[in-house]
Amino acid sequence: LDRSDFERAGLVQQKLERTNSMRDINLDSALAILARGAGQQRDPLAAREGGCRLQLIAGNEEVSAELLQGNEPKHRLLAPVQGILRKAKSAVSKSAMPQSAVKQLRLSPEALEERRFRFSVQLLRTHLDGLRSDDVHELITVLKCLQGDQELVMRSLRLLKAFLEAHMILHDRALQQGMVQSVVAVMRQTPEVDVLTLGVACLSSVLHGAAQRGLLGP
């Protein structure tokens, strides 16, 4: 078995390439797609692209939904219903078959929407990876990315922390954009140690800046 077997089975997330169905996705549209899909609860056992539906391995029936929704490897918890072994190749090549016998597979609307959502998240991750602490003009983008998956949230919190620590003048704008509410919501939704640590650091930076400016009173 190699990585492609696990990708086809849905146990490892594939890196998506830009196709015709996603050629219209840019940074702005990716943020809009993220906002639409943020409130949707996805089935952790649903079939991924190129794979089949997953099932819990015997002995893991009591695993929580929160654990299944996370991004950690789940090969010890889940297995594809139909297995992951490659099928033997047919003796007749595809080119030798009649054109009418060659099926043209199309993604269902739900699968296409899921693919566009995944590509949008992937695009936003790449965009955030290229930002630095001086790119404060990207504050709104960073705050909007707080509604993504855990990997995107972690990137956003790291950048937000860097922004707030390096530029105290940015604090007021961040507060006006609902930074506190967004960070608290993320900490409640994803009570992981790393998320909580970065969230507290962001809030502490704002409080520290307010104290330095004498906004907290004596």
Short mmCIF file of C-alpha atoms in Angstrom, two decimals:
data_model
loop_
_atom_site.label_atom_id
_atom_site.label_comp_id
_atom_site.label_asym_id
_atom_site.label_seq_id
_atom_site.Cartn_x
_atom_site.Cartn_y
_atom_site.Cartn_z
CA LEU A 1 0.00 0.00 0.00
CA ASP A 2 1.13 3.56 -0.68
CA ARG A 3 -0.30 7.00 -0.02
CA SER A 4 -2.51 6.93 -3.12
CA ASP A 5 -4.38 3.90 -1.71
CA PHE A 6 -5.17 5.80 1.47
CA GLU A 7 -6.12 8.91 -0.51
CA ARG A 8 -8.58 6.93 -2.62
CA ALA A 9 -10.02 5.38 0.54
CA GLY A 10 -10.51 8.82 2.10
CA LEU A 11 -8.15 8.20 5.03
CA VAL A 12 -5.71 10.87 3.86
CA GLN A 13 -6.92 14.17 2.46
CA GLN A 14 -5.79 14.80 -1.08
CA LYS A 15 -4.21 18.06 -2.09
CA LEU A 16 -6.59 19.48 -4.65
CA GLU A 17 -5.47 20.93 -7.95
CA ARG A 18 -7.34 23.80 -9.57
CA THR A 19 -9.76 22.41 -12.17
CA ASN A 20 -12.37 24.01 -14.41
CA SER A 21 -14.99 23.70 -11.67
CA MET A 22 -12.80 25.77 -9.35
CA ARG A 23 -11.21 28.26 -11.73
CA ASP A 24 -13.43 31.06 -10.38
CA ILE A 25 -12.24 30.67 -6.79
CA ASN A 26 -10.01 33.50 -5.60
CA LEU A 27 -9.30 34.90 -2.15
CA ASP A 28 -12.58 36.80 -1.87
CA SER A 29 -14.76 33.98 -3.15
CA ALA A 30 -12.88 31.51 -0.93
CA LEU A 31 -13.79 33.60 2.12
CA ALA A 32 -17.44 33.65 0.99
CA ILE A 33 -17.46 29.87 0.51
CA LEU A 34 -15.84 29.44 3.92
CA ALA A 35 -18.51 31.61 5.54
CA ARG A 36 -21.31 29.60 3.89
CA GLY A 37 -19.87 26.27 4.89
CA ALA A 38 -18.70 27.17 8.38
CA GLY A 39 -22.06 26.46 10.00
CA GLN A 40 -22.64 23.15 8.25
CA GLN A 41 -21.99 19.97 10.24
CA ARG A 42 -20.21 17.45 8.04
CA ASP A 43 -20.57 13.70 8.42
CA PRO A 44 -17.11 12.42 9.47
CA LEU A 45 -17.90 9.02 7.96
CA ALA A 46 -19.08 10.34 4.60
CA ALA A 47 -17.26 9.19 1.49
CA ARG A 48 -14.41 11.45 0.47
CA GLU A 49 -13.56 12.18 -3.13
CA GLY A 50 -12.25 9.04 -4.83
CA GLY A 51 -13.15 6.84 -1.85
CA CYS A 52 -16.07 5.15 -0.20
CA ARG A 53 -17.94 5.62 3.05
CA LEU A 54 -15.94 4.99 6.21
CA GLN A 55 -16.83 2.90 9.23
CA LEU A 56 -15.53 2.65 12.78
CA ILE A 57 -13.11 -0.20 13.40
CA ALA A 58 -14.37 -2.72 15.94
CA GLY A 59 -13.68 -1.51 19.47
CA ASN A 60 -13.96 2.21 18.61
CA GLU A 61 -17.74 2.50 18.75
CA GLU A 62 -17.58 4.95 21.68
CA VAL A 63 -15.35 7.48 19.90
CA SER A 64 -16.74 11.01 20.19
CA ALA A 65 -17.90 13.01 17.18
CA GLU A 66 -15.49 15.81 18.15
CA LEU A 67 -12.53 13.45 17.78
CA LEU A 68 -13.74 12.29 14.37
CA GLN A 69 -14.15 15.89 13.19
CA GLY A 70 -10.54 16.75 14.05
CA ASN A 71 -7.59 16.72 11.65
CA GLU A 72 -5.49 14.10 13.41
CA PRO A 73 -4.78 10.81 11.56
CA LYS A 74 -7.66 8.37 12.06
CA HIS A 75 -6.29 5.21 10.46
CA ARG A 76 -6.54 3.43 13.84
CA LEU A 77 -10.18 4.46 14.24
CA LEU A 78 -11.70 4.28 10.76
CA ALA A 79 -11.59 1.95 7.79
CA PRO A 80 -13.32 2.14 4.40
CA VAL A 81 -16.41 -0.02 4.06
CA GLN A 82 -15.19 -1.51 0.78
CA GLY A 83 -11.52 -1.90 1.70
CA ILE A 84 -8.51 -0.12 0.25
CA LEU A 85 -6.80 -2.80 -1.83
CA ARG A 86 -6.37 -2.00 -5.50
CA LYS A 87 -8.49 -3.89 -7.96
CA ALA A 88 -6.74 -6.00 -10.60
CA LYS A 89 -6.46 -4.14 -13.88
CA SER A 90 -8.67 -5.37 -16.69
CA ALA A 91 -6.93 -7.19 -19.52
CA VAL A 92 -8.75 -4.94 -21.99
CA SER A 93 -7.35 -1.43 -22.05
CA LYS A 94 -9.69 1.56 -21.83
CA SER A 95 -8.61 2.73 -25.27
CA ALA A 96 -9.65 -0.62 -26.81
CA MET A 97 -13.17 -0.40 -25.41
CA PRO A 98 -16.03 1.10 -27.40
CA GLN A 99 -16.53 4.78 -26.68
CA SER A 100 -20.10 4.13 -25.59
CA ALA A 101 -18.84 1.73 -22.91
CA VAL A 102 -16.59 4.32 -21.30
CA LYS A 103 -18.49 5.94 -18.47
CA GLN A 104 -18.01 9.62 -17.81
CA LEU A 105 -18.11 10.07 -14.08
CA ARG A 106 -19.44 13.35 -12.75
CA LEU A 107 -19.41 14.64 -9.23
CA SER A 108 -22.77 15.07 -7.56
CA PRO A 109 -23.70 18.66 -6.62
CA GLU A 110 -22.99 17.84 -2.97
CA ALA A 111 -19.58 16.38 -3.76
CA LEU A 112 -18.73 19.34 -5.99
CA GLU A 113 -19.69 21.78 -3.25
CA GLU A 114 -17.58 19.84 -0.76
CA ARG A 115 -14.65 19.90 -3.20
CA ARG A 116 -14.98 23.66 -3.70
CA PHE A 117 -15.11 24.16 0.07
CA ARG A 118 -11.96 22.07 0.58
CA PHE A 119 -10.16 23.92 -2.20
CA SER A 120 -11.16 27.26 -0.65
CA VAL A 121 -9.77 26.22 2.73
CA GLN A 122 -6.59 25.00 1.04
CA LEU A 123 -6.24 28.33 -0.80
CA LEU A 124 -6.73 30.31 2.41
CA ARG A 125 -4.16 28.22 4.27
CA THR A 126 -1.60 28.92 1.55
CA HIS A 127 -2.44 32.63 1.64
CA LEU A 128 -2.03 32.84 5.43
CA ASP A 129 1.26 30.95 5.27
CA GLY A 130 2.66 33.77 3.13
CA LEU A 131 1.75 36.56 5.55
CA ARG A 132 4.04 38.18 8.10
CA SER A 133 3.51 40.33 11.18
CA ASP A 134 3.73 43.54 9.12
CA ASP A 135 0.89 42.55 6.78
CA VAL A 136 -1.67 44.25 9.00
CA HIS A 137 -3.83 45.15 5.98
CA GLU A 138 -4.86 41.47 6.04
CA LEU A 139 -6.46 41.74 9.48
CA ILE A 140 -10.01 41.28 8.15
CA THR A 141 -8.98 38.19 6.17
CA VAL A 142 -7.30 36.70 9.24
CA LEU A 143 -10.40 37.28 11.37
CA LYS A 144 -12.68 35.72 8.75
CA CYS A 145 -10.49 32.63 8.65
CA LEU A 146 -11.23 31.99 12.34
CA GLN A 147 -14.38 30.14 11.24
CA GLY A 148 -12.45 27.48 9.30
CA ASP A 149 -11.13 24.08 10.36
CA GLN A 150 -8.59 23.68 13.13
CA GLU A 151 -5.55 24.04 10.86
CA LEU A 152 -6.88 27.27 9.39
CA VAL A 153 -7.88 28.54 12.84
CA MET A 154 -4.39 27.87 14.19
CA ARG A 155 -2.79 29.81 11.34
CA SER A 156 -5.22 32.69 11.91
CA LEU A 157 -4.60 32.84 15.65
CA ARG A 158 -0.82 32.82 15.19
CA LEU A 159 -1.03 35.71 12.75
CA LEU A 160 -3.51 37.61 14.92
CA LYS A 161 -1.20 37.20 17.91
CA ALA A 162 1.74 38.48 15.86
CA PHE A 163 -0.28 41.46 14.61
CA LEU A 164 -1.45 42.47 18.07
CA GLU A 165 1.95 42.09 19.72
CA ALA A 166 3.80 44.04 17.01
CA HIS A 167 1.28 46.84 16.41
CA MET A 168 -0.57 48.26 19.40
CA ILE A 169 -2.19 50.80 17.12
CA LEU A 170 -4.08 47.89 15.54
CA HIS A 171 -5.90 46.98 18.76
CA ASP A 172 -8.79 49.41 18.36
CA ARG A 173 -9.48 48.29 14.82
CA ALA A 174 -9.37 44.63 15.85
CA LEU A 175 -11.86 45.30 18.64
CA GLN A 176 -14.17 47.15 16.24
CA GLN A 177 -14.12 44.14 13.92
CA GLY A 178 -15.32 41.81 16.70
CA MET A 179 -11.98 40.17 17.42
CA VAL A 180 -12.83 39.32 21.03
CA GLN A 181 -16.14 37.68 20.15
CA SER A 182 -14.54 35.70 17.30
CA VAL A 183 -11.64 34.44 19.43
CA VAL A 184 -13.91 33.46 22.32
CA ALA A 185 -16.24 31.62 19.92
CA VAL A 186 -13.31 29.68 18.47
CA MET A 187 -12.06 28.74 21.94
CA ARG A 188 -15.50 27.42 22.87
CA GLN A 189 -15.93 25.53 19.62
CA THR A 190 -12.42 24.01 19.57
CA PRO A 191 -11.25 23.53 23.18
CA GLU A 192 -7.83 22.20 22.14
CA VAL A 193 -4.78 23.22 24.18
CA ASP A 194 -3.03 24.96 21.27
CA VAL A 195 -6.16 26.87 20.29
CA LEU A 196 -6.85 27.92 23.88
CA THR A 197 -3.22 29.00 24.38
CA LEU A 198 -3.17 31.18 21.27
CA GLY A 199 -6.63 32.56 22.00
CA VAL A 200 -5.64 33.59 25.52
CA ALA A 201 -2.44 35.15 24.14
CA CYS A 202 -4.48 37.28 21.70
CA LEU A 203 -6.87 38.45 24.40
CA SER A 204 -3.99 39.11 26.82
CA SER A 205 -2.22 41.22 24.22
CA VAL A 206 -5.29 43.43 23.86
CA LEU A 207 -5.67 43.77 27.64
CA HIS A 208 -1.98 44.56 28.04
CA GLY A 209 -2.23 47.25 25.35
CA ALA A 210 -5.28 48.75 26.97
CA ALA A 211 -3.48 48.87 30.33
CA GLN A 212 -0.46 50.58 28.79
CA ARG A 213 -2.71 53.22 27.27
CA GLY A 214 -4.49 53.75 30.60
CA LEU A 215 -7.86 52.51 29.33
CA LEU A 216 -8.44 50.11 32.23
CA GLY A 217 -8.42 52.75 34.95
CA PRO A 218 -6.23 52.91 38.04
#
